[in-house]
mmCIF file of C-alpha atoms in Angstrom:
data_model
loop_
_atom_site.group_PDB
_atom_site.id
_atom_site.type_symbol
_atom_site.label_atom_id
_atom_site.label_comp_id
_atom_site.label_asym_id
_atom_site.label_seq_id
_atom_site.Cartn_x
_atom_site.Cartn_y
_atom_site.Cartn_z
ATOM 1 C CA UNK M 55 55.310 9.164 -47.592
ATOM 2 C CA UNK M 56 54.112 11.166 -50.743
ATOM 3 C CA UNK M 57 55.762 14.445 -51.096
ATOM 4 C CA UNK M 58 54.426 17.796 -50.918
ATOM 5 C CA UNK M 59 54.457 18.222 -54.487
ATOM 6 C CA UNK M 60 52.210 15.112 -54.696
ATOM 7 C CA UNK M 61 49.965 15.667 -52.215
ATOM 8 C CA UNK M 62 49.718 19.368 -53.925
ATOM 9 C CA UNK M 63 48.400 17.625 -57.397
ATOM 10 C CA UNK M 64 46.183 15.291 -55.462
ATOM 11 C CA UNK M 65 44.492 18.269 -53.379
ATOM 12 C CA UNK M 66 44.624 20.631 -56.691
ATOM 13 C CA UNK M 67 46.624 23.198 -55.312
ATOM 14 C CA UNK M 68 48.420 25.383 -57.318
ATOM 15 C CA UNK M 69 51.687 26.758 -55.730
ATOM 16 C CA UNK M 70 53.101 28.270 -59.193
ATOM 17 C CA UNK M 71 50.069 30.658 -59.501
ATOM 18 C CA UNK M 72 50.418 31.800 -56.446
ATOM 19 C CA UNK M 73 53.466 32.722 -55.991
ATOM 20 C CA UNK M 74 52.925 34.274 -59.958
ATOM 21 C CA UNK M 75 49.885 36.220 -58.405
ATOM 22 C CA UNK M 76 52.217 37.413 -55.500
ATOM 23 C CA UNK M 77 55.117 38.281 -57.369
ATOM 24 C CA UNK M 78 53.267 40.437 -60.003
ATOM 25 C CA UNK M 79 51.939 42.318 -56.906
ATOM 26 C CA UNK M 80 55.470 42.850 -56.185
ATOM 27 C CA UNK M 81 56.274 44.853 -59.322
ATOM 28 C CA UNK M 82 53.694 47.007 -58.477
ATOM 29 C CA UNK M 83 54.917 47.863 -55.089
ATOM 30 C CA UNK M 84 58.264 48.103 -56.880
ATOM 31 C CA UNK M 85 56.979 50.443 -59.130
ATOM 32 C CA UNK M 86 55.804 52.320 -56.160
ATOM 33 C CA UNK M 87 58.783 52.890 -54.815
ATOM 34 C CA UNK M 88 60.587 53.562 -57.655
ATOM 35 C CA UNK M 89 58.562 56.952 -57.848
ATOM 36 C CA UNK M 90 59.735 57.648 -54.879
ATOM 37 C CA UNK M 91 63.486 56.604 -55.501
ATOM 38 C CA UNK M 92 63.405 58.723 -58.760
ATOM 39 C CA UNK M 93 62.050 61.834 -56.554
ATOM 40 C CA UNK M 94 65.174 61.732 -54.353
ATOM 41 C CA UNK M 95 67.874 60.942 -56.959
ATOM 42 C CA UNK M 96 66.552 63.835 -58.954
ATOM 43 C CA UNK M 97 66.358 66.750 -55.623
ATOM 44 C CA UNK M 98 69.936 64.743 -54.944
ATOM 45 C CA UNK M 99 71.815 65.954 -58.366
ATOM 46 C CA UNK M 100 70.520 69.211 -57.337
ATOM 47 C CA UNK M 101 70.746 69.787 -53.939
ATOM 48 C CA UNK M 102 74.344 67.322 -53.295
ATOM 49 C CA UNK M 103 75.743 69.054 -50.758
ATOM 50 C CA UNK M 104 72.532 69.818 -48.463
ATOM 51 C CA UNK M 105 71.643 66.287 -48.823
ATOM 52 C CA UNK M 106 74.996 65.098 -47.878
ATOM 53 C CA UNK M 107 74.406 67.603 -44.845
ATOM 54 C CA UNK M 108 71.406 66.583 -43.432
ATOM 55 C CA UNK M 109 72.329 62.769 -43.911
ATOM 56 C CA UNK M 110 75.319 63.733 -41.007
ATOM 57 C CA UNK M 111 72.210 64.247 -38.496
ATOM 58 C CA UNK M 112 71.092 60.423 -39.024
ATOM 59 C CA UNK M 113 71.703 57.866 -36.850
ATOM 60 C CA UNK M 114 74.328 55.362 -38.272
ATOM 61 C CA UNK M 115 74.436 53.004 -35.267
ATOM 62 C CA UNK M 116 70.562 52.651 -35.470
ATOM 63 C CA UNK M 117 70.261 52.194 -38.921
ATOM 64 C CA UNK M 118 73.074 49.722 -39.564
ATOM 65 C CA UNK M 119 70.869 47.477 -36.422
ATOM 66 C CA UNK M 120 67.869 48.131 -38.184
ATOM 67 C CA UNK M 121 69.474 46.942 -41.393
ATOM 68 C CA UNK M 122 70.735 43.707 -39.245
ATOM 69 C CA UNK M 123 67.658 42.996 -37.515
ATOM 70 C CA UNK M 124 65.679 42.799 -41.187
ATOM 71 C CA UNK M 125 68.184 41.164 -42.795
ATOM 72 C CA UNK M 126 68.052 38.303 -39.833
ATOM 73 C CA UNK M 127 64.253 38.377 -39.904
ATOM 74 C CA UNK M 128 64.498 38.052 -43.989
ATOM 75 C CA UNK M 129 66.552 34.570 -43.128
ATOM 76 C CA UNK M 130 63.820 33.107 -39.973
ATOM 77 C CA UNK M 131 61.496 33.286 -42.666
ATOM 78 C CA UNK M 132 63.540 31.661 -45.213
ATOM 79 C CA UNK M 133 63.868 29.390 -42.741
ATOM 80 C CA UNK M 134 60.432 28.656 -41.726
ATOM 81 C CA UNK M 135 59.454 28.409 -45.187
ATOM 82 C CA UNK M 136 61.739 25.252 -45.684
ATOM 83 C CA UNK M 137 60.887 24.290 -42.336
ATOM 84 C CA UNK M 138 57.087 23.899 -43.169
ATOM 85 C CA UNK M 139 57.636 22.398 -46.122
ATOM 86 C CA UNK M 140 59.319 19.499 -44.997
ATOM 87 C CA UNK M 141 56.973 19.444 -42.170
ATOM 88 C CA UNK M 142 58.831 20.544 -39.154
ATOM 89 C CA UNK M 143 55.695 22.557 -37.589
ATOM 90 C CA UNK M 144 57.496 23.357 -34.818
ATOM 91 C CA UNK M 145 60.801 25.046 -35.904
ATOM 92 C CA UNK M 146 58.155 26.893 -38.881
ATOM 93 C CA UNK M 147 56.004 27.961 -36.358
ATOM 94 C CA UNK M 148 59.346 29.360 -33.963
ATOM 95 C CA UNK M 149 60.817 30.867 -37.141
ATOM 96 C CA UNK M 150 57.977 32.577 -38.181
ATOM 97 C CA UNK M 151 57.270 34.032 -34.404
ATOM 98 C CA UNK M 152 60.597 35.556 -34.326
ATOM 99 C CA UNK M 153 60.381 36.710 -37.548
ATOM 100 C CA UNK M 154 57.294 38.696 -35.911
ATOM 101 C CA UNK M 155 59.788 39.643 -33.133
ATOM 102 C CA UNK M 156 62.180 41.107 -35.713
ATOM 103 C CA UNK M 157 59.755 43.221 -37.611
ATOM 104 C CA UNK M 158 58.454 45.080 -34.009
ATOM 105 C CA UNK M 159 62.416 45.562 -33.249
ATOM 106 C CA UNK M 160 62.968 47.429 -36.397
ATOM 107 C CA UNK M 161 59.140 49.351 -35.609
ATOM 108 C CA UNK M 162 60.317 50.186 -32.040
ATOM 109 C CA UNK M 163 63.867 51.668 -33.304
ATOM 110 C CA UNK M 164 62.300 53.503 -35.888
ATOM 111 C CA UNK M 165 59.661 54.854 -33.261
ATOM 112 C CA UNK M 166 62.702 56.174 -30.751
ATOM 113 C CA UNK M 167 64.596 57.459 -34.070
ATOM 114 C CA UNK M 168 61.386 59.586 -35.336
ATOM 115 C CA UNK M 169 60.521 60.856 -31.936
ATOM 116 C CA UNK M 170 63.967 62.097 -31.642
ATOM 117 C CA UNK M 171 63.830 63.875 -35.001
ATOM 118 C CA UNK M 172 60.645 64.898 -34.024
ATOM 119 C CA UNK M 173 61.817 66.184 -30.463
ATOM 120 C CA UNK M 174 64.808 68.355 -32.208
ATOM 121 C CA UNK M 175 61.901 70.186 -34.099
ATOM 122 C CA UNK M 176 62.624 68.246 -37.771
ATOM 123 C CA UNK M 177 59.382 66.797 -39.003
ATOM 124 C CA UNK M 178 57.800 68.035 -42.080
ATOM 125 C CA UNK M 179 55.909 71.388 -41.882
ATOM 126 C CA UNK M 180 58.282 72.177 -38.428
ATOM 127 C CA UNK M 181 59.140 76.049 -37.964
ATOM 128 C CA UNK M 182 62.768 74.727 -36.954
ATOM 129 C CA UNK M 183 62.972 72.618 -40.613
ATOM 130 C CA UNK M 184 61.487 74.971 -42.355
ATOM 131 C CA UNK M 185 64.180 77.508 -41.522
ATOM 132 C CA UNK M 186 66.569 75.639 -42.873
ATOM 133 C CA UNK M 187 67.693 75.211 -46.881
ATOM 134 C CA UNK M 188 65.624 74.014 -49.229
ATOM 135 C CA UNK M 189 67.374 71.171 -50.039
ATOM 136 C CA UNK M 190 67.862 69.831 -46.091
ATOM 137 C CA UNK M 191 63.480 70.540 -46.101
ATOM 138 C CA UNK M 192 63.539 68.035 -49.221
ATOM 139 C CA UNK M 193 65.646 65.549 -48.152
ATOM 140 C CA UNK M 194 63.828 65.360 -44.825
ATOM 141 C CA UNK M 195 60.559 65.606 -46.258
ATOM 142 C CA UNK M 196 61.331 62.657 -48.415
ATOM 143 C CA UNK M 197 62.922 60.983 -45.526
ATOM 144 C CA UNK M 198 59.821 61.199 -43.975
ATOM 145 C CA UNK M 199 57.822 60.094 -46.794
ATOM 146 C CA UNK M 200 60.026 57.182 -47.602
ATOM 147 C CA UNK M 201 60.918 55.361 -44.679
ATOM 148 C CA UNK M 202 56.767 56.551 -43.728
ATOM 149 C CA UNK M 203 55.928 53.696 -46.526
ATOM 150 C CA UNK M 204 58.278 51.279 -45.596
ATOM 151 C CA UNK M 205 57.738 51.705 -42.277
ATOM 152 C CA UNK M 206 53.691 50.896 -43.162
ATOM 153 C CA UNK M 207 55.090 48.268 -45.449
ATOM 154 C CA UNK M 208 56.931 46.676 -41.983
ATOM 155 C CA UNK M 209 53.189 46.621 -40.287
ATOM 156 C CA UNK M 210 51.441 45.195 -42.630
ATOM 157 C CA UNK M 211 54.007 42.712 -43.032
ATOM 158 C CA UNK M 212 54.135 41.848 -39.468
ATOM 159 C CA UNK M 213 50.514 41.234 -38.747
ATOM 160 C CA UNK M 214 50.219 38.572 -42.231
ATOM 161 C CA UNK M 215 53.234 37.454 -40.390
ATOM 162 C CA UNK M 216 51.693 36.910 -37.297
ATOM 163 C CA UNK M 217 48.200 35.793 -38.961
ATOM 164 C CA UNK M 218 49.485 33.065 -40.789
ATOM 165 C CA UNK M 219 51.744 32.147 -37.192
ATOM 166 C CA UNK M 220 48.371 31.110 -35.696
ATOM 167 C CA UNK M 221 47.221 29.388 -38.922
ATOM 168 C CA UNK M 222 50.477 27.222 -38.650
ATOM 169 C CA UNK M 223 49.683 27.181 -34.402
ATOM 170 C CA UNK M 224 46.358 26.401 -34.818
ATOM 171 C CA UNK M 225 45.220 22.499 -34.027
ATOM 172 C CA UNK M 226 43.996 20.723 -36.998
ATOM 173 C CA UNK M 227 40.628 20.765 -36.077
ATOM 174 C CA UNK M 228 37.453 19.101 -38.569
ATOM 175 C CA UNK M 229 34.098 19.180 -37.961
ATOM 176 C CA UNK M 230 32.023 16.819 -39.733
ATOM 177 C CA UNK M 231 27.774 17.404 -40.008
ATOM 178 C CA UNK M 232 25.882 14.221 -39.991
ATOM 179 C CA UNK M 233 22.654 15.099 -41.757
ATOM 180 C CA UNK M 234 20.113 13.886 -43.891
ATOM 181 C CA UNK M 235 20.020 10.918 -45.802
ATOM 182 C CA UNK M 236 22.962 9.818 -43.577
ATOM 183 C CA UNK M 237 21.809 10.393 -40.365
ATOM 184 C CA UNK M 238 19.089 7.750 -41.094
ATOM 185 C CA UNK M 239 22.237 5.272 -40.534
ATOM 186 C CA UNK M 240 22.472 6.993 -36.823
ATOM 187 C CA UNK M 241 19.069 6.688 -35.952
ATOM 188 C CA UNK M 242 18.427 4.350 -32.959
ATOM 189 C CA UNK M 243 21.918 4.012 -32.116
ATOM 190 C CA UNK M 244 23.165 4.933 -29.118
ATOM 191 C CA UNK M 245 26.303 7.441 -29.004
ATOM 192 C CA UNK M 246 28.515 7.036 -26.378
ATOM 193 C CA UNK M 247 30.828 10.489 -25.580
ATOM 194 C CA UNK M 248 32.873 11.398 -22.592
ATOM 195 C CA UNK M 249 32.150 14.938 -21.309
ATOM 196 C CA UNK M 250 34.636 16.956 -19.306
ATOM 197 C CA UNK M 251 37.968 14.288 -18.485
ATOM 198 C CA UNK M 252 36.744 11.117 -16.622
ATOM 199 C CA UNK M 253 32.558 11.053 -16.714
ATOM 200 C CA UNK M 254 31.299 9.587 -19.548
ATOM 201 C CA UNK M 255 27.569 9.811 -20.534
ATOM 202 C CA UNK M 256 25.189 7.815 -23.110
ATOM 203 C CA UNK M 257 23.241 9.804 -25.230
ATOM 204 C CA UNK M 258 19.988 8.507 -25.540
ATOM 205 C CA UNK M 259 18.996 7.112 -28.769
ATOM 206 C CA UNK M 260 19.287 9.309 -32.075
ATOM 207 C CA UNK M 261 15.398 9.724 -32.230
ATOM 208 C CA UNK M 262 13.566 10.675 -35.075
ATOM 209 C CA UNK M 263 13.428 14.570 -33.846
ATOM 210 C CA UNK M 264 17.259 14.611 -34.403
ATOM 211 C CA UNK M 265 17.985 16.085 -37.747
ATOM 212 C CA UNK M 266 21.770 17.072 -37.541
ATOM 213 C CA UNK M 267 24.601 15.563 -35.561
ATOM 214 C CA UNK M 268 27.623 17.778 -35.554
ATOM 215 C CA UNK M 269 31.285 15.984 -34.496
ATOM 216 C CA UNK M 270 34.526 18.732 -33.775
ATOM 217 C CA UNK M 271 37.167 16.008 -34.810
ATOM 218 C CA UNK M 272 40.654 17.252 -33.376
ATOM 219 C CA UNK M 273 44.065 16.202 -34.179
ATOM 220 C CA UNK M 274 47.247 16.357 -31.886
ATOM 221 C CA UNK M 275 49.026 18.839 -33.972
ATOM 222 C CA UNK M 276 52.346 16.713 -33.717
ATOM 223 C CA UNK M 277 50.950 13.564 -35.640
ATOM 224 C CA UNK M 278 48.802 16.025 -38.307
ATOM 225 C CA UNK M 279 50.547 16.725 -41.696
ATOM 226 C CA UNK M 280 50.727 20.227 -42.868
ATOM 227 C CA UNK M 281 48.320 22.059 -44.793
ATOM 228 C CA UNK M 282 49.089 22.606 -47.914
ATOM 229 C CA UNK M 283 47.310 26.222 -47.753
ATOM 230 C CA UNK M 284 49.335 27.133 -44.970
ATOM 231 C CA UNK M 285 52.657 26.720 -46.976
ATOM 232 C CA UNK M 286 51.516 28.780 -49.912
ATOM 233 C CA UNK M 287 50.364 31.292 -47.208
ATOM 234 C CA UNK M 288 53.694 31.217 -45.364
ATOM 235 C CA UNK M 289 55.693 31.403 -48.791
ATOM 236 C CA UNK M 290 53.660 34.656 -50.036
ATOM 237 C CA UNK M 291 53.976 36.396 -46.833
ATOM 238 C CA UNK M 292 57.535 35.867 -47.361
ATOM 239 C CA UNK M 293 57.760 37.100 -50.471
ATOM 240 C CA UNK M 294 55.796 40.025 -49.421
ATOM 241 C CA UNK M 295 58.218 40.429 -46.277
ATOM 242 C CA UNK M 296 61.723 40.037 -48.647
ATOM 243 C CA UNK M 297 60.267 42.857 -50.932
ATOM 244 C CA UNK M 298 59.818 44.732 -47.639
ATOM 245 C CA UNK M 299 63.739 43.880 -46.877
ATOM 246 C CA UNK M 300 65.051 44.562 -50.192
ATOM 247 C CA UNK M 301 63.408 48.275 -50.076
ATOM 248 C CA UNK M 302 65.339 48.771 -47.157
ATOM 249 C CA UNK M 303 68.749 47.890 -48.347
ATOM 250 C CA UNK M 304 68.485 50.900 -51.240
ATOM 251 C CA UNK M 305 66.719 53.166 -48.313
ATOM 252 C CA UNK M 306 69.568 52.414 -45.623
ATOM 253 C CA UNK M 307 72.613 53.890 -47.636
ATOM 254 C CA UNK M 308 70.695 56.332 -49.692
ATOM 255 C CA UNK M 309 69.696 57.847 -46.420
ATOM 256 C CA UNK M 310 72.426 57.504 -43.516
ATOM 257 C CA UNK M 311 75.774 56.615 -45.682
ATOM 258 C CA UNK M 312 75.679 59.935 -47.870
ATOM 259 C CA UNK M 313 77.879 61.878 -45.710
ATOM 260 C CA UNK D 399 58.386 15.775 -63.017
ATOM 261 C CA UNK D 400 61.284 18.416 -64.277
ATOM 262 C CA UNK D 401 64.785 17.846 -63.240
ATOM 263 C CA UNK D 402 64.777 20.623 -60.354
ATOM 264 C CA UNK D 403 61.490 18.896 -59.308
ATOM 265 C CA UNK D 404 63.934 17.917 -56.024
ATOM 266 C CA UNK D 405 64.492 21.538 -55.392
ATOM 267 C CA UNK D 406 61.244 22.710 -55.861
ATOM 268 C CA UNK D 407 59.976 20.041 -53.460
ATOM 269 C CA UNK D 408 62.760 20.539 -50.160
ATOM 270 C CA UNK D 409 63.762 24.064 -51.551
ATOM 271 C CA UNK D 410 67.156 24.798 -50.203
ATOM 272 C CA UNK D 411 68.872 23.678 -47.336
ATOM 273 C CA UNK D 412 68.966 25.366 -43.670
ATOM 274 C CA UNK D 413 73.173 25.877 -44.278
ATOM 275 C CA UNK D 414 72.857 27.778 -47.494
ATOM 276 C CA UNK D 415 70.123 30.188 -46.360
ATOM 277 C CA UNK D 416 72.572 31.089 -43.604
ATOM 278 C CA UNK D 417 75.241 31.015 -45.884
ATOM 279 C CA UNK D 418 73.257 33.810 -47.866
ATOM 280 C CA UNK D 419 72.355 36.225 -44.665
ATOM 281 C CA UNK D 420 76.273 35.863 -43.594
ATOM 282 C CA UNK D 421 76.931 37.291 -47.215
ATOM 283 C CA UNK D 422 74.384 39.903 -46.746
ATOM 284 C CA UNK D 423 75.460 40.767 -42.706
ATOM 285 C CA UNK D 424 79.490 41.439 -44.797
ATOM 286 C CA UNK D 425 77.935 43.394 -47.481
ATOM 287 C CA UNK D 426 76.199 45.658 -44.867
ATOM 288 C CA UNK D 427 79.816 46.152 -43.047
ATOM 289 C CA UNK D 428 81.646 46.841 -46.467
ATOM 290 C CA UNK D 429 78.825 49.444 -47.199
ATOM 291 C CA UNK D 430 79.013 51.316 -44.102
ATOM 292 C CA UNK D 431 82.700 51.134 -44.485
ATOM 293 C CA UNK D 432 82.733 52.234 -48.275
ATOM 294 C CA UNK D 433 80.727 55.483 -47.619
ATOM 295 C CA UNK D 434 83.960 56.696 -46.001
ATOM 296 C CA UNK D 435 85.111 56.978 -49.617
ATOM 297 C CA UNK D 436 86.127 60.833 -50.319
ATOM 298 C CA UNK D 437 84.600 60.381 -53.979
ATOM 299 C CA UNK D 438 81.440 61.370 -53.411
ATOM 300 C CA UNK D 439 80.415 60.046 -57.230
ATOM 301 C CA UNK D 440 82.314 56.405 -56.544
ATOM 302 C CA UNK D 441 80.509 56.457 -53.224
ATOM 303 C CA UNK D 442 76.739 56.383 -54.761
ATOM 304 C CA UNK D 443 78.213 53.900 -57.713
ATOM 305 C CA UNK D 444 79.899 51.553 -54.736
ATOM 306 C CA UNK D 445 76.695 52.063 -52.396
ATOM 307 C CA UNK D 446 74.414 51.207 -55.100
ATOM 308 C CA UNK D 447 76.368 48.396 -56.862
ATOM 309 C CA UNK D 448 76.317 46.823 -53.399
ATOM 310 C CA UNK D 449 73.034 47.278 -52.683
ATOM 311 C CA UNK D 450 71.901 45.598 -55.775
ATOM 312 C CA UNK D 451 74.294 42.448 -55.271
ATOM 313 C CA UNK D 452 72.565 42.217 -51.752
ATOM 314 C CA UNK D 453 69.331 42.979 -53.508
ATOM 315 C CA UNK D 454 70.504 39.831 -56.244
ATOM 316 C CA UNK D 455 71.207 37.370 -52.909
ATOM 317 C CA UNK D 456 68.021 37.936 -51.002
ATOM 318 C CA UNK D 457 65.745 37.657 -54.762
ATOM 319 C CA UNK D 458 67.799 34.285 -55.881
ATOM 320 C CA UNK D 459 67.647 32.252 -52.467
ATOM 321 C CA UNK D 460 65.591 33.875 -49.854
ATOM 322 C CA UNK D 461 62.807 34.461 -52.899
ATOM 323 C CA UNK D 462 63.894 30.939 -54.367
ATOM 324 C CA UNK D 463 64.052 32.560 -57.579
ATOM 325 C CA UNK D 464 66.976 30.972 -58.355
ATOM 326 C CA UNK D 465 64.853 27.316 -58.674
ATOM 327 C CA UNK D 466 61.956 28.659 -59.721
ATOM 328 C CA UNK D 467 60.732 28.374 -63.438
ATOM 329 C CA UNK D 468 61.747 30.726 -66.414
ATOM 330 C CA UNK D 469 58.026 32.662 -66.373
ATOM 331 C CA UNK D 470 59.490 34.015 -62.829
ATOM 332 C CA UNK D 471 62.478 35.312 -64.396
ATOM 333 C CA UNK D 472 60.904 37.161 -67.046
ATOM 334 C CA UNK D 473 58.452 38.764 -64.553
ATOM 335 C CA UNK D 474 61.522 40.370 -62.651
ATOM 336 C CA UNK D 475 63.041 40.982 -65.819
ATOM 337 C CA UNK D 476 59.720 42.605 -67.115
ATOM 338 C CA UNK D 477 59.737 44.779 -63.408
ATOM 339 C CA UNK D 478 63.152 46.087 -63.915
ATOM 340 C CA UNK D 479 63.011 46.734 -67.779
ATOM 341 C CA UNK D 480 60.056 48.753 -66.795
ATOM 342 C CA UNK D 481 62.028 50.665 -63.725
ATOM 343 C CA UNK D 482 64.961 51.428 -66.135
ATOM 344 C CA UNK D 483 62.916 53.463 -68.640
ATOM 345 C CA UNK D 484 61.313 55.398 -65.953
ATOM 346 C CA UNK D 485 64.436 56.218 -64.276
ATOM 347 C CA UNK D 486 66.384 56.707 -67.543
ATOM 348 C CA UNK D 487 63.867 58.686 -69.221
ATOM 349 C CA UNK D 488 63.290 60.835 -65.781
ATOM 350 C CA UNK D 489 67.104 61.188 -65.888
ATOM 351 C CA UNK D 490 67.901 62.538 -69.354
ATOM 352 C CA UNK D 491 65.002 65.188 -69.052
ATOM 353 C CA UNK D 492 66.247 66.552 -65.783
ATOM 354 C CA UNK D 493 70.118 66.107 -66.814
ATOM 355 C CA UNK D 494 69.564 67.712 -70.277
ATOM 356 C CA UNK D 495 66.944 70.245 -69.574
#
């Protein structure tokens, strides 16, 4: 059995540039962020102690789950990604599902934990906020703000999760187009196909009228290989959804731990 | 091919991507433990330092940077060069203003 690597050559696909193209788009979303992480640290140093009091009105418990549940969905699809590649479909395809799972957990906490903010009258522009010190307005301003983009960051993630879940789900499926000069070979035979589960009908001859004869070849997903596309897919979303992760684990102490 | 060909081909096994997210599920209890610390300047050094050791795990193994080729490191390396002066520079206008 020829490896993936092989196979790769052979079908002149080009995992390292890629994976270059998708890592260089991480530097910009880096970059991104960084803004944002410079804008805190500075409105930090100078308002310390309103920071470290607004931080006390953060949720701990939820954000030490929510830093769980992405770490866990960071390792399914780790997982998946080796899983494709050596051809397990089936634990890639699991892997990448609950990797899906994972990123709605961490949308649906962050949902409950906004709408409570929200509730209490702390949201950005809030008469209740705004009557508090300017540094407490900052830091939940850039609360907002922040975990706004990563939060955005988690949905986009999710659905190229979930995209390339039904391009590893999908059956291998070809279609092939007999046309002209080949379909000269077809003409006066006689194709036999089965329609529906038992009946089977005979077409009548390919006659000269026929220009065009269109076969949907399918393939029991168990016996197919995997596509190569599909890995480099899988491995880029991954990248994409470790980035996603990674912003997190600065965001989860700079925001709830400062107290 | 190269001599990490073997790596590049199977990547890393199932046990040491696990291996990695039990390091990083730790580091998440030592952080929420650490920011107990009455230092408030230790604190942000300890949160951060750990932060960026988790930050290390999930880039060298979840990312596979750790058996990818050098043109990857130098990327990252390019990234965070890049990050430093901004922060740096941002930092000794506001500091020294």
């Amino acid at each position: 059995m020829k490896n993936i690597r092989e196979i790769a050559l052979e079908e002149h696909h080009d995992f390292v540039g890629a994976k270059m193209g998708m890592w260089l788009f991480l530097l910009t979303e880096l970059i991104l962020f960084t803004g944002l992480f410079i804008l805190y640290a500075m409105y930090r140093v100078r308002h310390a102690a309103e920071f470290h009091a607004a931080a006390t009105e953060l949720d701990v418990v939820i954000g030490t789950i929510n830093t769980l549940v992405l770490l866990t969905s960071s390792l399914t699809v780790a997982v998946g990604i080796e899983a494709l590649k050596r051809r397990n479909r089936k634990l890639a395809k699991w892997m990448v599902l609950l990797t899906v799972l994972f990123a709605l957990t961490f949308l649906v906490n962050k949902y409950f934990e906004w709408s409570a903010k929200i509730h209490h009258g702390i949201f950005p522009g809030a008469d209740e906020l705004l009557s508090r010190s300017q540094g407490e307005i900052i830091y939940f301003n850039l609360y907002y703000a922040m975990t706004g983009l990563h939060g955005l960051h988690v949905l986009v993630g999710m659905g190229i999760l979930l995209w390339v879940y039904f391009l590893i789900a999908r059956k291998p499926s070809e279609k092939v187009v007999v046309a002209p000069p080949n379909i000269e070979y077809l003409k006066g035979a006689q194709l036999i196909a089965s329609k529906g589960e038992q009946e089977s009908w005979v077409i009548d001859e390919i006659k000269d009228d026929v220009v065009e004869v269109e076969v949907v070849i399918k393939k029991d997903p168990k016996k197919a290989g995997v596509d190569i596309p599909n890995i480099i897919k899988l491995e880029n979303a991954g990248l994409y959804w470790h980035l996603v992760d990674i912003i997190w684990i600065f965001l989860f102490p700079l925001f709830y731990l400062i107290t | 091919m190269s001599h990490h060909s073997h790596e590049e081909i199977h990547g890393i096994g199932y046990g040491i991507l696990v291996l990695v997210w039990l390091g990083l599920v730790v580091l998440t209890g030592v952080t929420v433990v650490a920011s107990g610390v009455h230092v408030p300047a230790l604190a942000v050094v300890i949160a951060l330092l750990i932060a960026a050791t988790k930050s290390s795990l999930v880039v060298s193994y979840f990312m596979h940077l750790k058996y990818e080729s050098r043109i990857f490191h130098v990327i990252l390396l390019m990234g965070i060069v890049t990050i430093a002066i901004f922060i740096g520079l941002t930092f000794f206008d506001v500091l020294f203003r």
